[in-house]
Amino acid sequence: MYSVLIVDDSAIVRSLFETVINSSGEGRYRIVEQLKSAAAAVQYVRQHRTDLVLMDVYTENRENGIEAAGEIKKCSPGTKVIVVTSLPEMSFIDKSREAGCESFWYKEHGDMTILEVMDRTMAGESVYPDASPTLDIGCAKSVEFTRAEVDVLRLLCEGCSNKEIGEALSVSENTVKTHIKNMLSKAGYNKKYQLAIDAVEKKLIVPGF
């Protein structure tokens, strides 16, 4: 029987995970602890054998679950981590891979149940969605934005000026302006702040995370 640590700041989500695992896990899993804090999860794994962690991206006190997952993988390489989130932020999949997490599951957009992802993960698979959920940003679909445009958009949402964006990405200010112009054309907006507000409100970009 695999020991499972649930990390999520939502009591409702923790309860749902508990219900699914206890009712359908058929004795394969045992929930050993439920925590609201990613930092507390790292300390728990350091002190207790844990086979699997279900780690929310955004936990109590704005703690970064992906960063915590990376710490867990460093201190306990044998512990498997599934990152779970309801946020469609475009960077989370890549960041989870970079942190060494075995799998990734969208709470509201997944094609599989969390139990299916758990079973496949414990069987040695790495289960990731092909892409983040597609969102409407103005008249555009989020998948229409290029990787370079998204990099610019991310810094725009952080409140950076065109000059600051160019310096951060090592591109010219004119290149930044071109990317913004192209995104505005795709989205049907006239002002870059409209683009940034829409991207943040729909959680395509989560500033500072």
Coordinates of C-alpha atoms in Angstrom, one line a residue:
M1 CA 0.0 0.0 0.0
Y2 CA 1.4 3.4 -1.0
S3 CA 1.5 6.2 1.5
V4 CA 0.0 9.5 0.1
L5 CA 0.5 13.1 1.3
I6 CA -2.1 15.6 0.1
V7 CA -1.0 19.2 -0.1
D8 CA -3.8 21.7 -0.9
D9 CA -5.0 24.9 0.9
S10 CA -8.6 24.1 0.0
A11 CA -10.4 22.0 2.5
I12 CA -13.0 21.0 -0.1
V13 CA -10.3 19.8 -2.5
R14 CA -8.5 17.8 0.2
S15 CA -11.9 16.2 1.2
L16 CA -12.6 15.3 -2.5
F17 CA -9.2 13.7 -2.9
E18 CA -9.7 11.8 0.3
T19 CA -13.1 10.5 -0.8
V20 CA -11.8 9.4 -4.2
I21 CA -8.8 7.7 -2.8
N22 CA -10.6 5.9 0.0
S23 CA -13.6 4.9 -2.0
S24 CA -11.9 3.8 -5.3
G25 CA -8.3 3.2 -4.4
E26 CA -9.1 -0.4 -3.5
G27 CA -6.5 -0.6 -0.8
R28 CA -3.7 0.6 -3.0
Y29 CA -3.2 3.9 -1.2
R30 CA -3.2 5.1 2.4
I31 CA -3.5 8.9 3.1
V32 CA -0.9 9.6 5.8
E33 CA -1.3 13.4 6.1
Q34 CA -3.2 16.3 4.6
L35 CA -1.5 19.7 4.7
K36 CA -2.3 23.3 3.6
S37 CA 1.3 24.4 3.2
A38 CA 3.9 23.5 0.6
A39 CA 6.7 24.3 3.1
A40 CA 5.2 22.1 5.7
A41 CA 5.1 19.3 3.1
V42 CA 8.8 19.5 2.5
Q43 CA 9.4 19.2 6.3
Y44 CA 7.0 16.2 6.5
V45 CA 8.7 14.3 3.7
R46 CA 12.1 14.9 5.3
Q47 CA 10.8 13.2 8.5
H48 CA 8.4 10.5 7.2
R49 CA 8.6 8.0 4.4
T50 CA 6.2 9.1 1.7
D51 CA 5.6 7.3 -1.5
L52 CA 3.4 9.9 -3.3
V53 CA 2.7 13.6 -2.9
L54 CA -0.3 15.3 -4.5
M55 CA 1.0 18.9 -4.6
D56 CA -1.1 21.9 -5.4
V57 CA 0.7 24.7 -7.3
Y58 CA -0.6 27.5 -5.1
T59 CA -0.7 26.8 -1.4
E60 CA -1.2 28.6 1.9
N61 CA 0.6 31.9 2.3
R62 CA 1.2 32.1 -1.5
E63 CA 3.7 29.3 -1.2
N64 CA 4.9 27.8 -4.5
G65 CA 4.1 24.1 -4.7
I66 CA 6.3 23.5 -7.7
E67 CA 9.4 24.9 -5.9
A68 CA 8.5 22.8 -2.8
A69 CA 8.1 19.7 -5.1
G70 CA 11.6 20.3 -6.3
E71 CA 12.9 20.4 -2.7
I72 CA 11.1 17.1 -2.0
K73 CA 12.7 15.5 -5.0
K74 CA 16.1 16.6 -3.8
C75 CA 15.7 15.3 -0.2
S76 CA 13.7 12.2 -1.1
P77 CA 14.3 11.2 -4.8
G78 CA 12.1 8.0 -4.3
T79 CA 9.1 10.1 -3.4
K80 CA 6.9 10.6 -6.5
V81 CA 5.1 13.9 -7.0
I82 CA 2.0 14.8 -8.9
V83 CA 1.5 18.5 -9.4
V84 CA -2.2 19.4 -9.3
T85 CA -3.8 22.7 -10.2
S86 CA -6.9 24.5 -11.5
L87 CA -4.8 27.4 -12.9
P88 CA -4.2 27.2 -16.6
E89 CA -1.0 29.3 -16.3
M90 CA 1.2 28.4 -19.4
S91 CA 4.5 27.9 -17.5
F92 CA 3.4 25.4 -14.9
I93 CA 3.9 22.3 -17.0
D94 CA 7.5 23.1 -18.0
K95 CA 8.3 24.3 -14.4
S96 CA 7.0 21.0 -13.0
R97 CA 9.1 19.0 -15.4
E98 CA 12.2 21.0 -14.5
A99 CA 11.5 20.4 -10.8
G100 CA 11.6 16.7 -11.4
C101 CA 7.9 16.0 -10.8
E102 CA 6.7 12.7 -12.2
S103 CA 3.2 13.8 -13.3
F104 CA 0.9 16.8 -13.7
W105 CA -2.9 16.9 -13.4
Y106 CA -5.4 19.7 -14.1
K107 CA -8.3 19.6 -11.5
E108 CA -10.8 21.0 -13.9
H109 CA -9.4 20.2 -17.3
G110 CA -7.9 16.8 -17.0
D111 CA -8.9 13.9 -19.4
M112 CA -8.1 11.4 -16.7
T113 CA -9.2 11.1 -13.1
I114 CA -6.6 11.8 -10.4
L115 CA -6.7 8.1 -9.5
E116 CA -5.8 7.1 -13.0
V117 CA -2.9 9.5 -12.9
M118 CA -1.8 8.1 -9.5
D119 CA -1.9 4.5 -10.7
R120 CA 0.1 5.3 -13.8
T121 CA 2.6 7.3 -11.9
M122 CA 3.2 4.6 -9.3
A123 CA 3.6 2.1 -12.2
G124 CA 6.5 4.1 -13.4
E125 CA 5.0 6.4 -16.0
S126 CA 5.3 10.2 -16.3
V127 CA 1.9 11.5 -17.0
Y128 CA 1.7 15.1 -18.4
P129 CA -0.9 16.9 -20.5
D130 CA 0.2 17.8 -24.0
A131 CA -0.4 21.5 -23.3
S132 CA -2.1 23.9 -20.9
P133 CA -5.8 24.5 -21.4
T134 CA -6.7 26.8 -24.4
L135 CA -8.2 30.1 -23.3
D136 CA -9.8 33.0 -25.2
I137 CA -7.8 36.1 -24.9
G138 CA -9.8 38.8 -26.6
C139 CA -10.5 37.4 -30.1
A140 CA -7.5 35.1 -30.0
K141 CA -6.9 31.6 -28.6
S142 CA -4.0 31.4 -26.2
V143 CA -2.4 28.8 -28.5
E144 CA -2.1 31.5 -31.2
F145 CA 0.6 33.3 -29.2
T146 CA 4.2 32.2 -30.0
R147 CA 6.6 31.3 -27.2
A148 CA 8.4 34.6 -27.7
E149 CA 5.2 36.5 -27.5
V150 CA 4.2 34.8 -24.3
D151 CA 7.6 35.6 -22.8
V152 CA 6.9 39.3 -23.5
L153 CA 3.4 39.0 -22.2
R154 CA 4.5 37.5 -19.0
L155 CA 6.8 40.5 -18.2
L156 CA 4.1 42.9 -19.4
C157 CA 1.8 41.4 -16.8
E158 CA 4.5 41.9 -14.2
G159 CA 4.3 45.6 -15.0
C160 CA 7.6 45.9 -16.9
S161 CA 8.1 48.6 -19.5
N162 CA 9.1 47.8 -23.1
K163 CA 12.7 48.7 -22.3
E164 CA 12.7 46.5 -19.2
I165 CA 11.2 43.6 -21.1
G166 CA 13.9 43.9 -23.8
E167 CA 16.7 44.0 -21.3
A168 CA 15.3 41.0 -19.4
L169 CA 14.9 38.9 -22.6
S170 CA 18.0 40.3 -24.3
V171 CA 16.1 41.6 -27.3
S172 CA 15.7 45.1 -28.7
E173 CA 12.9 47.4 -27.6
N174 CA 11.7 47.4 -31.2
T175 CA 11.4 43.6 -31.0
V176 CA 9.3 43.9 -27.9
K177 CA 7.0 46.4 -29.6
T178 CA 6.6 44.1 -32.5
H179 CA 5.6 41.2 -30.3
I180 CA 3.1 43.3 -28.4
K181 CA 1.7 44.7 -31.7
N182 CA 1.2 41.2 -33.0
M183 CA -0.5 40.0 -29.9
L184 CA -2.8 43.1 -29.9
S185 CA -3.7 42.3 -33.5
K186 CA -4.5 38.7 -32.7
A187 CA -6.6 39.6 -29.6
G188 CA -8.3 42.6 -31.2
Y189 CA -7.2 45.0 -28.5
N190 CA -5.9 48.5 -29.0
K191 CA -4.0 48.9 -25.7
K192 CA -1.4 46.6 -24.2
Y193 CA -2.9 47.0 -20.7
Q194 CA -6.2 45.4 -22.0
L195 CA -4.2 42.4 -23.2
A196 CA -2.4 42.2 -19.8
I197 CA -5.5 42.5 -17.8
D198 CA -7.3 39.8 -19.8
A199 CA -4.3 37.4 -19.5
V200 CA -4.1 37.9 -15.7
E201 CA -7.8 37.7 -15.0
K202 CA -8.1 34.4 -16.9
K203 CA -5.0 33.1 -15.2
L204 CA -3.1 32.5 -18.4
I205 CA -0.4 34.4 -16.6
V206 CA 0.0 34.5 -12.8
P207 CA 2.3 37.4 -12.0
G208 CA 5.1 36.7 -9.6
F209 CA 4.7 33.0 -9.6

